[in-house]
Amino acid sequence: MTVPKEIPEKWFPIVLPKQRKKQKGLDGGNSKKRRTEEERRVRANDREYNEKFQYASNCIMTSKYNIITFLPVNLFEQFQEVANTYFLFLLILQLIPQISSLSWFTTIVPLALVLSITAVKDATDDYFRHKSDNQVNNRQSQVLIRGSLQKEKWMNVRVGDIIKLENNQFVAADLLLLSSSEPHGLCYIETAELDGETNLKVRQSVSVTSALGDPNNLALFNGEVVCEPPNNKLDRFCGTLYWRERKYNLTNQNMLLRGCVLRNTETCYGLVIFAGPDTKLMQNSGRTKFKRTSIDRLMNTLVLWIFGFLVCMGVILAVGNAVWEREVGSLFQIYLPWDPPVDNFVFSAFLSFWSYVIILNTVVPISLYVSVEVIRLGHSYFINWDQKMFCSQCNTAAEARTTTLNEELGQVEYIFSDKTGTLTQNIMTFNKCSINGQTYGEVTEPLGPQPKKLDFAPFNRLADPNFSFYDETLLESVKVGDSHTHEFFRLLSLCHTVMSEEKSEGELVYKAQSPDEGALVTAARNFGFVFRSRTPGTITTTEMGRPVTYTLLAILDFNNIRKRMSVIVRNPEGRIRLYCKGADIVLLERLHPCNQKLMNVTSDHLHDYAADGLRTLALAYRDLSEDEWEAWSESHRCADKATDCREDRLAATYEQIEQDMMLLGATAIEDKLQEGVPETIAVLSLANIKIWVLTGDKQETAVNIGYSCKMLTDDMTEVFIISGHTVQSVRQELRRARERMIEHSRTRDGVKEERMEGWGEACYMGNGFKEGQGSDGIGGGGGAGGEKQLQCSPPPPPPSHLMDNIPGEFALVINGHSLAHALEADMEMEFVSTACTCKAVICCRVTPLQKAQVVELIKKHKKAVTLAIGDGANDVSMIKSAHIGVGISGQEGIQAVLASDYSFSQFRFLQRLLLVHGRWSYLRMCRFLCYFFYKNFAFTMVHFWFGFFCGFSAQTVYDQYFITLYNIVYTSLPVLAMGIFDQDVPDQRSLEYPKLYEPGQLNLLFNKKEFFICIAQGIYTSVVLFFVPYAIMCGATQSTGVPLADYQTFAVTTATALVIVVSVQIALDTGFWTVFNHVFVWGSLGSYFTIMLALHSQTLFRIFPNQFHFVGSAQSTLLQPVVWLTIALATAICIVPVLAIRFLKLDLKPQLSDTVRHTQLVLQKKRKPLGCSVGAAWRGTGSMSEGRLGARGGSRRSGYAFAHQEGFGELITSGKNMRLSSLALATFASRHSSSWIDTLRRKKHTHTPPSTSEEGSPAPSCVSGSVPTLSNSSSVLGGSQDTTIEEETGTTLAQDPQTVPASSSQTAPTLATHSEAEQPQDSPQTLSAGVLTSKSGRCHEGDSSGGWMFTLGTMQEALFGWRSIAARTGPSNSPGVACDAKETIHIE
């Protein structure tokens, strides 16, 4: 197919008919429309023109039903359940009088009850969806209609309308930004609901429309937009604006997507391009799915089997009826004639078949499904009432938003988690730092007195009162004037892209593009180096109370390849200095050789910070002479004006100047985890649950959090990095990772540990990758070797069962662009076989749709129960796709909660939800089902045996009232009590022994095997209950000599024995007795005798002589000793074998729960509380181990993770985001001819490797002692100049930053990320399957929360040999932050 040149390459996946099948169903239900819409044409202010195309309105609908469709659709869904269809069929049979032995109301009443309960539940769930939809659809928006702004509901907004947005408003639809109140048509947005990121992003209008800021001008705007059709790609948009006979290219930088929030921008105007279901947010939202548990699906299968078994029994009895009627019944036709419709034995057998189908249908009674719904409802209330899952800070309780998935919580194998807001609080705090070889911020011994928060107010009136720091020695170092400390904080106050707003004297509000920068600048502010304001060419600070203005000569902007940013400033004395901050693996290579000793010390500090899970940056500076600056400035100007390879040239000039720097120190910022996250992940890992993190953040940030929360640990065998940009490179990296896993397993089996250690050291170079694993052939696949490997592709992935059995702990980190290739149809198995072998998987830079696709992939290939947990709108599609969706009621709205099945406020509650409530629900449901099938087969099969003795006449053994009341009264409440209250071990033991969770994952407690065992026991019981009384009563007589062998006596004896046997059986099955169990079990037994005596009484017989035929039978039968002996014998024969088998099983092959119960009983007898001494030992050693037992500390892992975006440096120096006078803007316009937006656009299409290092200027002299300061008190600008700068600098941002007091740092054993981070993340030469390794090392002192799992360490090792817990779990003393606290540094 020939593609016209006018169609951009980005449109290819949309315009061309080639669509991936897997994306269908996750596109918001518009796949049919997309196939016909090849491009979209939108004309501004022309509804008539736009309505010709029948574009979707802005009304959204996430509900399933409406008033008209509810009844038919809901009934259709419910009758998809095989059991409901089965009972409807039985009801129809019972309406035929010729074959019905039971009344029709015995089936229709419980069936209607089940259908009604389910319908009410579904209607309630859908009501809340309608309520949420109405709330969104009825939001007000200002729409430009006929030249004036009018308030319209969102649902009435149409494609082509022009909308006015104000600060902090949600964007109503996907808009083309036309103009803004900010200079140059800029506006700032927060995209938390789209990608989970709370740092601000900048959008800019097309230059030709940026001046249309007035509604009168916009009313005359009639431009036409031609763009791509609706799609789910959040980071792409391609279109063209036609206006005034000219055309202008449109990109994603010109778009405001629905779900974004306008920040720090007073007003802006946008043209609606996509509305309602066509918006990218809704295209990524996925559709609401009907979720059923694996037990439900198994039940459908079993019901079909039981129905087949029922048909077989009916056929056997029908054949028996035919034979009997032919051979025997024909002899009695004179006084026992057939009923009128019956004229031969064949037709009699036919009617007998259907009669027996009705009689024997109680093998699957409708009460089973009523009981299941009641039990699930009870389990849901237990979750809602659990005080240990209640967050007092947020005043939020856990909520089970569905009642149909509780037992599935006990079978989860994969957890898919968001990062921001789910694992972390998205709060950055300045935690520690290293200055000139001295580390600050260390916390004292946990058992000693805790240090107090420093009070900066007496020292600095401009200090932020919300800033928290506890090490007084750093403040003292600043006060005494230590030159290194001053230079350290001077760098932090100058080297950044933060904007400042001073609302009143001393009231500073920082608008940081990333939370990291906000934390660093705030730290400098509190320690006396206050950033006050900036212009495109100056930075004004207050240093130790004295105002200083620096001339900003250049900003060397940050990007993911450079991993650093620098500024070049001139102080008032005229001295020029370059300040640089960045990743240690990048910056330490660019230091002057005289820094070697300081670099070694600082590297140790950086390693310790990274081991504590902190985000680190290294800081350095370099003095420049005038000649060096002039020469470099000229080369920089030439590179900036270059028309080809501009980015390469700029990177080369940056590399040239950032050499021979002097090291100042390092910073360590804590991205605060939610309380209890490391412990929760450690315990869930012990329960054999694999945790995958799917995040929109970049790789460094995600990996850093992975180490912080103990997903990644130092004792892991290897961590693989997948970052290829092509299908071939991704396939090669995945296969290489599998080869390494297999190689490790073979080495582990055949080589001694000493040789393994030496081999591991020899296989890795200083950059962290294997020898011979160069850039060619990896990642981009460049080089002949790589081409050869790609041509001779290795065999397909090995069977999954072989990969699952590979020993060792592995982790996988994969980027979004690599994941897009891995999710293709021919790559699915490659990805699944590699990823599922790993204990932890982190997917970075993924879109909401990719999250859902990953979940669907695991559901499809692993057939495992999945759980997705998130807190933002970008997690909704993942939550809907998983078997179980959990919403965190956090700071990103309630969209995730509304789409979820369960919700709570803290990630740590997931541990209790699964290991306690989930395990108990699964255990209770399985025991309930096993017992229910047993008791009903025991009850029903007696009819089958009786058929051989009643001429196959479809006569029932029991009277009809016993048949009706058996499942409703006599046996319903005891099994309900067991299904609701039963437990094998207490909740605390469930958390202490996570291995107890594994039977649910393996589906051991209720499966086809267990089902057959239950029905076999039921059939055995029915045989005993029929033939033992039959054999005894054949020759038995009453005390008066009257024979006992009559139908009514036999029926009473068998019914009584049945009720007693099943009551004793449930008493044996109940593992946890409550008052309810006692009342229901013994009360049901008592109610049987009471009701039976009443039904057989003379009183009811006199009132209803045609209804009660067993008058006096109970009284006469139960007075006979032989009857009670018969009942006792039948009970013993039924129960004794069960007891014997259970005792043997407990003695010969005990389960883990049996061992735990036995241990608990032994300890209770000894009256020694379990875990007291163990807990004390744990708390005592925690300060020494810091959770790093077995950590191989000899390796080095960078803690670098900087959530900054490229482009802000050029934005600042261009002055486009500042309100300056036209004269000031003109001064800087000539210096920056290229738009920063254009720069970003070009970078997207050009992927080039970083330039090699070039020789920089001569190294400065390395003189020991103090660092020469760049400013002094004699060269401070006067008040008038400072005032002028304040007047020139405007305000672009509006909200106050708030900080939360820092808590004690969390520490974690960490695995060293080597120089893999040096490789460009988006470069085609990125190394494949980057391997992160580590060696054995030392333990560090640190803090320990102590006692959170006080019995695990010693008891598990003593009982079961679980030795990995010390390395898997790390103590954490981060108390978390109140959920209703304000956000830290609004990342505006």
mmCIF file of C-alpha atoms in Angstrom, residues 71 101 106 256 392 426 448 455 504 598 627 712 732 759 778 783 955 1089:
data_model
loop_
_atom_site.group_PDB
_atom_site.id
_atom_site.type_symbol
_atom_site.label_atom_id
_atom_site.label_comp_id
_atom_site.label_asym_id
_atom_site.label_seq_id
_atom_site.Cartn_x
_atom_site.Cartn_y
_atom_site.Cartn_z
ATOM 1 C CA LEU A 71 -34.644 -6.230 33.606
ATOM 2 C CA SER A 101 -44.302 -35.143 42.776
ATOM 3 C CA THR A 106 -40.737 -25.180 46.376
ATOM 4 C CA LEU A 256 -5.068 19.717 26.661
ATOM 5 C CA SER A 392 -7.858 6.978 61.514
ATOM 6 C CA ASN A 426 4.534 11.374 46.312
ATOM 7 C CA GLY A 448 17.711 6.152 72.336
ATOM 8 C CA ASP A 455 13.752 25.323 64.525
ATOM 9 C CA SER A 504 3.986 39.176 50.692
ATOM 10 C CA LEU A 598 36.902 12.807 48.424
ATOM 11 C CA ASP A 627 38.655 33.420 28.063
ATOM 12 C CA LEU A 712 14.298 -5.486 44.507
ATOM 13 C CA GLN A 732 16.976 -10.748 21.824
ATOM 14 C CA TRP A 759 32.925 -16.526 38.388
ATOM 15 C CA ILE A 778 22.207 -5.090 21.893
ATOM 16 C CA GLY A 783 26.913 -4.271 14.600
ATOM 17 C CA GLN A 955 -42.546 -42.491 45.568
ATOM 18 C CA PHE A 1089 -37.721 -32.910 66.565
#
